[in-house]
Structure formats: structure tokens, C-alpha cells
Amino acid sequence: QDEAVGVELGELGIFSTDGEGKRCFVDRKSDEEQPILYKTLSLSQLNLWHTCPIHGRHYILHPCSLTLHLRQNTTLDCTVHPQFSLSSSLTSLNFVVTRRQLLLSRSLTPPPQPRPLFPEHRPTTRPTKSPKLWWRYALISIGRLTRRRSWPAFISSLRTRSRYLSLYTRARYSTPGHPLSAKKDDYDYVPPSPPLPPGKQGV
């Protein structure tokens, strides 16, 4: 007998109820207004099991039952009752995984694919075709791992940061007389002062 994993569900039910939780039929086509609707979802004897030739059948998730109650307010006024209200009831929850079951789950799942280091700097060509780019990629990766960067990379990052702060400041405090554009004085841009209130302006 081979190993097997299975899921069992004793009963599944979705039905409408009244305010006391009793099953009822709701006619949505009738002219009578129904401001509050009640729905119930019931799961009974839900379990997850595993069988093996040596130990037989064991539960990973022991049988449990779950009940969800939904109350919907169909009116536009949500001051008294919220539009949706959800309550739940769970009898018990027992989850046990043995070492054998853990190894079986690992064998069923595909191994994670290795992610390249710093893919934004990784060349798209082969190392035999572009060895210079790959040497540059290796130096950048080592520098980022050891938190050491070359002076040209540091100066480039500093300029990019200054450029970003300048453009953000100009976009935040821009006025019709000072439109947002690329100029040489972007790094020295100072946001304009807010206008003074009437009666306190200088002469």
C-alpha cells in the first residue's frame, strides 16, 4: 500500500436564516422590504489525513466543525447596524505533523528557485560574451554586500538623491510663476515663502 493524503468533509451547507438563526426562505422578488439579511455557512467534520504502510492512518488536522454567520444591512443607513457583520464558531482545532509527514510534504512541493543576487545590476548576456559587464556586476555585488562603494558610485548616488530632493521640493512648493522644469539651479532651489496675511505685508 502506497502513502496517501486526503481531505474529508462531512457536510457543507449555505442557507438563509432569520434573526434567531433558524433556517428560512427569503423571497428577494417580493415587494416587502427586508433591511437585514442573515446567511449561514456550515462546515462539519472537516479533516486532513495521511496513511502510510508502517503506521497506518493518522490525522494531520483532526475532525472539526466551523460555522459562520453573516448579517447584511441592505439599507443605506449604517448608523445603527453595520453593512456587514460576521461571526464564527469553531468547535476545536487540532493540528499535528510528524517528521515523516513533513518530509512527504517537502517531497511533494517543488524546490524554491534560486534568486539572482541584485538582479537590477545582473547582465542579460553570457559571461563569455560580455566579461567586462560581469566583472562590473561582481564588483558592485561585493561592494553592496560589504557596504563599500566606489567613489564614482557614491558621487552618482549623491547626485541622484540631491536631484530627487530638489524635484520633490519644487513639486511640493511649486507656484505658477516657478514651473517645474529641468534647470541647472535645481540643486540650489529654495521653496518660496508663503504670502503674509492681509494687513501684515511690508511697506
mmCIF file of N, CA and C in Angstrom, residues 33-138:
data_model
loop_
_atom_site.group_PDB
_atom_site.id
_atom_site.type_symbol
_atom_site.label_atom_id
_atom_site.label_comp_id
_atom_site.label_asym_id
_atom_site.label_seq_id
_atom_site.Cartn_x
_atom_site.Cartn_y
_atom_site.Cartn_z
ATOM 1 N N GLU A 33 -39.942 44.978 1.957
ATOM 2 C CA GLU A 33 -38.562 45.348 2.215
ATOM 3 C C GLU A 33 -37.978 44.485 3.331
ATOM 4 N N GLN A 34 -36.758 44.081 3.140
ATOM 5 C CA GLN A 34 -36.038 43.279 4.124
ATOM 6 C C GLN A 34 -34.712 43.983 4.426
ATOM 7 N N PRO A 35 -34.700 44.859 5.422
ATOM 8 C CA PRO A 35 -33.486 45.645 5.669
ATOM 9 C C PRO A 35 -32.303 44.814 6.137
ATOM 10 N N ILE A 36 -32.558 43.692 6.833
ATOM 11 C CA ILE A 36 -31.489 42.871 7.372
ATOM 12 C C ILE A 36 -31.610 41.461 6.797
ATOM 13 N N LEU A 37 -30.508 40.940 6.228
ATOM 14 C CA LEU A 37 -30.457 39.580 5.710
ATOM 15 C C LEU A 37 -29.437 38.780 6.513
ATOM 16 N N TYR A 38 -29.753 37.510 6.723
ATOM 17 C CA TYR A 38 -28.891 36.632 7.502
ATOM 18 C C TYR A 38 -28.509 35.417 6.646
ATOM 19 N N LYS A 39 -27.217 35.102 6.626
ATOM 20 C CA LYS A 39 -26.689 33.938 5.910
ATOM 21 C C LYS A 39 -25.813 33.127 6.859
ATOM 22 N N THR A 40 -25.792 31.809 6.635
ATOM 23 C CA THR A 40 -25.001 30.910 7.479
ATOM 24 C C THR A 40 -24.237 29.928 6.604
ATOM 25 N N LEU A 41 -22.962 29.761 6.907
ATOM 26 C CA LEU A 41 -22.113 28.768 6.266
ATOM 27 C C LEU A 41 -21.691 27.755 7.316
ATOM 28 N N SER A 42 -21.936 26.469 7.030
ATOM 29 C CA SER A 42 -21.663 25.411 7.992
ATOM 30 C C SER A 42 -20.749 24.364 7.373
ATOM 31 N N LEU A 43 -19.623 24.083 8.046
ATOM 32 C CA LEU A 43 -18.698 23.015 7.677
ATOM 33 C C LEU A 43 -18.653 22.016 8.818
ATOM 34 N N SER A 44 -18.893 20.751 8.506
ATOM 35 C CA SER A 44 -18.949 19.725 9.541
ATOM 36 C C SER A 44 -17.963 18.606 9.234
ATOM 37 N N GLN A 45 -17.235 18.160 10.262
ATOM 38 C CA GLN A 45 -16.312 17.037 10.177
ATOM 39 C C GLN A 45 -15.251 17.232 9.082
ATOM 40 N N LEU A 46 -14.645 18.393 9.091
ATOM 41 C CA LEU A 46 -13.551 18.680 8.156
ATOM 42 C C LEU A 46 -12.250 18.137 8.746
ATOM 43 N N ASN A 47 -11.515 17.318 7.961
ATOM 44 C CA ASN A 47 -10.282 16.745 8.470
ATOM 45 C C ASN A 47 -9.319 16.490 7.310
ATOM 46 N N LEU A 48 -8.043 16.382 7.668
ATOM 47 C CA LEU A 48 -6.961 16.091 6.728
ATOM 48 C C LEU A 48 -6.180 14.903 7.280
ATOM 49 N N TRP A 49 -6.033 13.830 6.494
ATOM 50 C CA TRP A 49 -5.414 12.616 6.984
ATOM 51 C C TRP A 49 -4.272 12.170 6.071
ATOM 52 N N HIS A 50 -3.444 11.266 6.630
ATOM 53 C CA HIS A 50 -2.288 10.720 5.920
ATOM 54 C C HIS A 50 -2.150 9.256 6.302
ATOM 55 N N THR A 51 -1.942 8.415 5.300
ATOM 56 C CA THR A 51 -1.762 6.984 5.540
ATOM 57 C C THR A 51 -0.402 6.543 5.012
ATOM 58 N N CYS A 52 0.215 5.601 5.707
ATOM 59 C CA CYS A 52 1.487 5.020 5.286
ATOM 60 C C CYS A 52 1.457 3.536 5.633
ATOM 61 N N PRO A 53 2.253 2.689 4.942
ATOM 62 C CA PRO A 53 2.214 1.241 5.204
ATOM 63 C C PRO A 53 2.645 0.851 6.610
ATOM 64 N N ILE A 54 3.467 1.673 7.279
ATOM 65 C CA ILE A 54 4.013 1.290 8.582
ATOM 66 C C ILE A 54 3.069 1.701 9.719
ATOM 67 N N HIS A 55 2.676 2.958 9.735
ATOM 68 C CA HIS A 55 1.902 3.477 10.856
ATOM 69 C C HIS A 55 0.404 3.538 10.577
ATOM 70 N N GLY A 56 -0.018 3.231 9.379
ATOM 71 C CA GLY A 56 -1.442 3.269 9.084
ATOM 72 C C GLY A 56 -1.944 4.693 8.864
ATOM 73 N N ARG A 57 -3.149 4.946 9.322
ATOM 74 C CA ARG A 57 -3.792 6.248 9.077
ATOM 75 C C ARG A 57 -3.664 7.149 10.297
ATOM 76 N N HIS A 58 -3.245 8.392 10.042
ATOM 77 C CA HIS A 58 -3.109 9.394 11.091
ATOM 78 C C HIS A 58 -3.724 10.698 10.595
ATOM 79 N N TYR A 59 -4.312 11.449 11.536
ATOM 80 C CA TYR A 59 -4.896 12.743 11.212
ATOM 81 C C TYR A 59 -3.827 13.829 11.312
ATOM 82 N N ILE A 60 -3.733 14.618 10.259
ATOM 83 C CA ILE A 60 -2.942 15.846 10.341
ATOM 84 C C ILE A 60 -3.790 16.959 10.942
ATOM 85 N N LEU A 61 -4.999 17.104 10.435
ATOM 86 C CA LEU A 61 -5.998 18.007 11.010
ATOM 87 C C LEU A 61 -7.153 17.148 11.490
ATOM 88 N N HIS A 62 -7.336 17.092 12.788
ATOM 89 C CA HIS A 62 -8.398 16.269 13.354
ATOM 90 C C HIS A 62 -9.768 16.836 12.974
ATOM 91 N N PRO A 63 -10.818 16.015 12.945
ATOM 92 C CA PRO A 63 -12.154 16.489 12.545
ATOM 93 C C PRO A 63 -12.603 17.679 13.382
ATOM 94 N N CYS A 64 -13.066 18.694 12.677
ATOM 95 C CA CYS A 64 -13.538 19.914 13.334
ATOM 96 C C CYS A 64 -14.740 20.444 12.562
ATOM 97 N N SER A 65 -15.479 21.335 13.195
ATOM 98 C CA SER A 65 -16.676 21.932 12.609
ATOM 99 C C SER A 65 -16.580 23.445 12.731
ATOM 100 N N LEU A 66 -16.996 24.134 11.682
ATOM 101 C CA LEU A 66 -16.926 25.592 11.627
ATOM 102 C C LEU A 66 -18.265 26.136 11.164
ATOM 103 N N THR A 67 -18.728 27.192 11.815
ATOM 104 C CA THR A 67 -19.978 27.853 11.459
ATOM 105 C C THR A 67 -19.731 29.356 11.355
ATOM 106 N N LEU A 68 -20.143 29.938 10.233
ATOM 107 C CA LEU A 68 -20.019 31.372 10.004
ATOM 108 C C LEU A 68 -21.402 31.969 9.847
ATOM 109 N N HIS A 69 -21.652 33.089 10.527
ATOM 110 C CA HIS A 69 -22.927 33.795 10.457
ATOM 111 C C HIS A 69 -22.674 35.186 9.877
ATOM 112 N N LEU A 70 -23.379 35.507 8.809
ATOM 113 C CA LEU A 70 -23.237 36.803 8.145
ATOM 114 C C LEU A 70 -24.547 37.574 8.267
ATOM 115 N N ARG A 71 -24.434 38.813 8.708
ATOM 116 C CA ARG A 71 -25.585 39.715 8.761
ATOM 117 C C ARG A 71 -25.313 40.906 7.848
ATOM 118 N N GLN A 72 -26.216 41.136 6.904
ATOM 119 C CA GLN A 72 -26.052 42.190 5.905
ATOM 120 C C GLN A 72 -27.153 43.221 6.054
ATOM 121 N N ASN A 73 -26.741 44.466 6.106
ATOM 122 C CA ASN A 73 -27.674 45.586 6.154
ATOM 123 C C ASN A 73 -27.877 46.091 4.736
ATOM 124 N N THR A 74 -29.067 45.916 4.190
ATOM 125 C CA THR A 74 -29.339 46.287 2.797
ATOM 126 C C THR A 74 -29.729 47.745 2.637
ATOM 127 N N THR A 75 -29.891 48.475 3.718
ATOM 128 C CA THR A 75 -30.250 49.882 3.627
ATOM 129 C C THR A 75 -28.991 50.729 3.503
ATOM 130 N N LEU A 76 -29.200 51.989 3.161
ATOM 131 C CA LEU A 76 -28.072 52.914 3.041
ATOM 132 C C LEU A 76 -27.673 53.508 4.380
ATOM 133 N N ASP A 77 -28.519 53.364 5.382
ATOM 134 C CA ASP A 77 -28.235 53.892 6.710
ATOM 135 C C ASP A 77 -27.493 52.841 7.517
ATOM 136 N N CYS A 78 -26.227 53.105 7.815
ATOM 137 C CA CYS A 78 -25.399 52.175 8.589
ATOM 138 C C CYS A 78 -25.045 52.727 9.956
ATOM 139 N N THR A 79 -25.843 53.691 10.457
ATOM 140 C CA THR A 79 -25.544 54.274 11.764
ATOM 141 C C THR A 79 -25.915 53.338 12.906
ATOM 142 N N VAL A 80 -26.973 52.537 12.726
ATOM 143 C CA VAL A 80 -27.409 51.614 13.771
ATOM 144 C C VAL A 80 -26.747 50.254 13.609
ATOM 145 N N HIS A 81 -26.829 49.686 12.400
ATOM 146 C CA HIS A 81 -26.230 48.392 12.101
ATOM 147 C C HIS A 81 -25.193 48.561 11.010
ATOM 148 N N PRO A 82 -24.033 47.917 11.137
ATOM 149 C CA PRO A 82 -23.028 47.979 10.058
ATOM 150 C C PRO A 82 -23.540 47.277 8.807
ATOM 151 N N GLN A 83 -22.921 47.591 7.694
ATOM 152 C CA GLN A 83 -23.356 46.981 6.439
ATOM 153 C C GLN A 83 -23.125 45.477 6.439
ATOM 154 N N PHE A 84 -22.006 45.031 6.985
ATOM 155 C CA PHE A 84 -21.709 43.606 7.083
ATOM 156 C C PHE A 84 -21.211 43.305 8.491
ATOM 157 N N SER A 85 -21.705 42.201 9.029
ATOM 158 C CA SER A 85 -21.261 41.731 10.338
ATOM 159 C C SER A 85 -21.067 40.223 10.254
ATOM 160 N N LEU A 86 -19.889 39.752 10.640
ATOM 161 C CA LEU A 86 -19.534 38.342 10.511
ATOM 162 C C LEU A 86 -19.113 37.800 11.870
ATOM 163 N N SER A 87 -19.709 36.669 12.244
ATOM 164 C CA SER A 87 -19.344 35.976 13.477
ATOM 165 C C SER A 87 -19.092 34.516 13.146
ATOM 166 N N SER A 88 -18.245 33.864 13.926
ATOM 167 C CA SER A 88 -17.861 32.487 13.647
ATOM 168 C C SER A 88 -17.859 31.675 14.929
ATOM 169 N N SER A 89 -17.933 30.354 14.747
ATOM 170 C CA SER A 89 -17.890 29.407 15.852
ATOM 171 C C SER A 89 -17.109 28.189 15.402
ATOM 172 N N LEU A 90 -16.045 27.857 16.134
ATOM 173 C CA LEU A 90 -15.182 26.718 15.819
ATOM 174 C C LEU A 90 -15.165 25.782 17.016
ATOM 175 N N THR A 91 -15.511 24.514 16.757
ATOM 176 C CA THR A 91 -15.605 23.566 17.863
ATOM 177 C C THR A 91 -14.235 23.272 18.467
ATOM 178 N N SER A 92 -13.291 22.844 17.644
ATOM 179 C CA SER A 92 -11.944 22.521 18.128
ATOM 180 C C SER A 92 -10.998 22.531 16.939
ATOM 181 N N LEU A 93 -9.727 22.716 17.237
ATOM 182 C CA LEU A 93 -8.708 22.738 16.199
ATOM 183 C C LEU A 93 -7.477 22.014 16.725
ATOM 184 N N ASN A 94 -7.158 20.879 16.085
ATOM 185 C CA ASN A 94 -6.022 20.063 16.493
ATOM 186 C C ASN A 94 -5.201 19.740 15.251
ATOM 187 N N PHE A 95 -3.989 20.263 15.201
ATOM 188 C CA PHE A 95 -3.130 20.140 14.029
ATOM 189 C C PHE A 95 -1.824 19.494 14.460
ATOM 190 N N VAL A 96 -1.526 18.303 13.910
ATOM 191 C CA VAL A 96 -0.328 17.550 14.279
ATOM 192 C C VAL A 96 0.378 17.110 13.005
ATOM 193 N N VAL A 97 1.688 17.384 12.924
ATOM 194 C CA VAL A 97 2.507 16.977 11.781
ATOM 195 C C VAL A 97 3.691 16.194 12.303
ATOM 196 N N THR A 98 3.847 14.955 11.858
ATOM 197 C CA THR A 98 5.000 14.141 12.241
ATOM 198 C C THR A 98 6.175 14.419 11.304
ATOM 199 N N ARG A 99 7.325 13.901 11.675
ATOM 200 C CA ARG A 99 8.517 14.100 10.853
ATOM 201 C C ARG A 99 8.352 13.450 9.481
ATOM 202 N N ARG A 100 7.728 12.285 9.441
ATOM 203 C CA ARG A 100 7.516 11.595 8.173
ATOM 204 C C ARG A 100 6.582 12.397 7.266
ATOM 205 N N GLN A 101 5.532 12.983 7.851
ATOM 206 C CA GLN A 101 4.603 13.792 7.066
ATOM 207 C C GLN A 101 5.270 15.076 6.570
ATOM 208 N N LEU A 102 6.149 15.636 7.384
ATOM 209 C CA LEU A 102 6.868 16.836 6.965
ATOM 210 C C LEU A 102 7.798 16.543 5.793
ATOM 211 N N LEU A 103 8.486 15.408 5.841
ATOM 212 C CA LEU A 103 9.350 15.024 4.725
ATOM 213 C C LEU A 103 8.537 14.743 3.469
ATOM 214 N N LEU A 104 7.349 14.143 3.638
ATOM 215 C CA LEU A 104 6.497 13.883 2.486
ATOM 216 C C LEU A 104 6.015 15.179 1.855
ATOM 217 N N SER A 105 5.642 16.170 2.663
ATOM 218 C CA SER A 105 5.204 17.448 2.121
ATOM 219 C C SER A 105 6.331 18.162 1.387
ATOM 220 N N ARG A 106 7.548 18.026 1.885
ATOM 221 C CA ARG A 106 8.684 18.646 1.195
ATOM 222 C C ARG A 106 8.959 17.968 -0.140
ATOM 223 N N SER A 107 8.754 16.653 -0.211
ATOM 224 C CA SER A 107 8.983 15.952 -1.480
ATOM 225 C C SER A 107 7.915 16.273 -2.516
ATOM 226 N N LEU A 108 6.711 16.666 -2.057
ATOM 227 C CA LEU A 108 5.630 16.983 -2.996
ATOM 228 C C LEU A 108 5.745 18.396 -3.547
ATOM 229 N N THR A 109 6.327 19.303 -2.792
ATOM 230 C CA THR A 109 6.453 20.687 -3.233
ATOM 231 C C THR A 109 7.743 20.873 -4.014
ATOM 232 N N PRO A 110 7.715 21.667 -5.081
ATOM 233 C CA PRO A 110 8.950 21.894 -5.853
ATOM 234 C C PRO A 110 9.943 22.724 -5.056
ATOM 235 N N PRO A 111 11.226 22.483 -5.244
ATOM 236 C CA PRO A 111 12.224 23.270 -4.510
ATOM 237 C C PRO A 111 12.202 24.719 -4.961
ATOM 238 N N PRO A 112 12.496 25.650 -4.075
ATOM 239 C CA PRO A 112 12.492 27.057 -4.449
ATOM 240 C C PRO A 112 13.592 27.369 -5.456
ATOM 241 N N GLN A 113 13.237 28.187 -6.413
ATOM 242 C CA GLN A 113 14.197 28.586 -7.427
ATOM 243 C C GLN A 113 15.158 29.634 -6.870
ATOM 244 N N PRO A 114 16.457 29.478 -7.117
ATOM 245 C CA PRO A 114 17.413 30.471 -6.598
ATOM 246 C C PRO A 114 17.215 31.825 -7.274
ATOM 247 N N ARG A 115 17.229 32.860 -6.476
ATOM 248 C CA ARG A 115 17.058 34.219 -6.972
ATOM 249 C C ARG A 115 18.422 34.853 -7.175
ATOM 250 N N PRO A 116 18.641 35.462 -8.327
ATOM 251 C CA PRO A 116 19.955 36.067 -8.564
ATOM 252 C C PRO A 116 20.216 37.215 -7.599
ATOM 253 N N LEU A 117 21.478 37.424 -7.308
ATOM 254 C CA LEU A 117 21.885 38.474 -6.386
ATOM 255 C C LEU A 117 21.877 39.813 -7.118
ATOM 256 N N PHE A 118 21.125 40.763 -6.577
ATOM 257 C CA PHE A 118 20.995 42.104 -7.157
ATOM 258 C C PHE A 118 20.651 42.014 -8.649
ATOM 259 N N PRO A 119 19.466 41.554 -8.987
ATOM 260 C CA PRO A 119 19.116 41.373 -10.412
ATOM 261 C C PRO A 119 19.093 42.664 -11.210
ATOM 262 N N GLU A 120 18.953 43.817 -10.534
ATOM 263 C CA GLU A 120 18.942 45.075 -11.282
ATOM 264 C C GLU A 120 20.294 45.388 -11.902
ATOM 265 N N HIS A 121 21.374 44.793 -11.382
ATOM 266 C CA HIS A 121 22.707 45.003 -11.941
ATOM 267 C C HIS A 121 23.214 43.794 -12.727
ATOM 268 N N ARG A 122 22.464 42.721 -12.760
ATOM 269 C CA ARG A 122 22.943 41.498 -13.404
ATOM 270 C C ARG A 122 22.830 41.625 -14.926
ATOM 271 N N PRO A 123 23.895 41.358 -15.678
ATOM 272 C CA PRO A 123 23.827 41.443 -17.149
ATOM 273 C C PRO A 123 22.912 40.355 -17.713
ATOM 274 N N THR A 124 22.341 40.642 -18.861
ATOM 275 C CA THR A 124 21.447 39.691 -19.522
ATOM 276 C C THR A 124 22.185 38.777 -20.496
ATOM 277 N N THR A 125 23.434 39.080 -20.780
ATOM 278 C CA THR A 125 24.210 38.262 -21.705
ATOM 279 C C THR A 125 25.055 37.253 -20.941
ATOM 280 N N ARG A 126 25.675 36.325 -21.680
ATOM 281 C CA ARG A 126 26.543 35.316 -21.074
ATOM 282 C C ARG A 126 27.880 35.927 -20.659
ATOM 283 N N PRO A 127 28.524 35.347 -19.639
ATOM 284 C CA PRO A 127 29.829 35.888 -19.238
ATOM 285 C C PRO A 127 30.877 35.793 -20.339
ATOM 286 N N THR A 128 30.785 34.788 -21.231
ATOM 287 C CA THR A 128 31.773 34.669 -22.297
ATOM 288 C C THR A 128 31.615 35.763 -23.346
ATOM 289 N N LYS A 129 30.421 36.328 -23.463
ATOM 290 C CA LYS A 129 30.193 37.379 -24.453
ATOM 291 C C LYS A 129 30.444 38.773 -23.891
ATOM 292 N N SER A 130 30.176 38.960 -22.614
ATOM 293 C CA SER A 130 30.361 40.290 -22.007
ATOM 294 C C SER A 130 31.096 40.137 -20.671
ATOM 295 N N PRO A 131 32.366 39.754 -20.707
ATOM 296 C CA PRO A 131 33.087 39.582 -19.433
ATOM 297 C C PRO A 131 33.248 40.883 -18.663
ATOM 298 N N LYS A 132 33.345 42.015 -19.370
ATOM 299 C CA LYS A 132 33.510 43.289 -18.677
ATOM 300 C C LYS A 132 32.287 43.618 -17.848
ATOM 301 N N LEU A 133 31.092 43.380 -18.398
ATOM 302 C CA LEU A 133 29.864 43.643 -17.638
ATOM 303 C C LEU A 133 29.744 42.723 -16.425
ATOM 304 N N TRP A 134 30.183 41.481 -16.575
ATOM 305 C CA TRP A 134 30.098 40.554 -15.454
ATOM 306 C C TRP A 134 31.106 40.880 -14.359
ATOM 307 N N TRP A 135 32.288 41.370 -14.735
ATOM 308 C CA TRP A 135 33.238 41.812 -13.725
ATOM 309 C C TRP A 135 32.692 43.040 -12.991
ATOM 310 N N ARG A 136 32.049 43.904 -13.721
ATOM 311 C CA ARG A 136 31.427 45.084 -13.089
ATOM 312 C C ARG A 136 30.303 44.655 -12.146
ATOM 313 N N TYR A 137 29.528 43.671 -12.572
ATOM 314 C CA TYR A 137 28.450 43.157 -11.724
ATOM 315 C C TYR A 137 29.013 42.519 -10.448
ATOM 316 N N ALA A 138 30.121 41.808 -10.569
ATOM 317 C CA ALA A 138 30.740 41.194 -9.395
ATOM 318 C C ALA A 138 31.248 42.255 -8.422
#
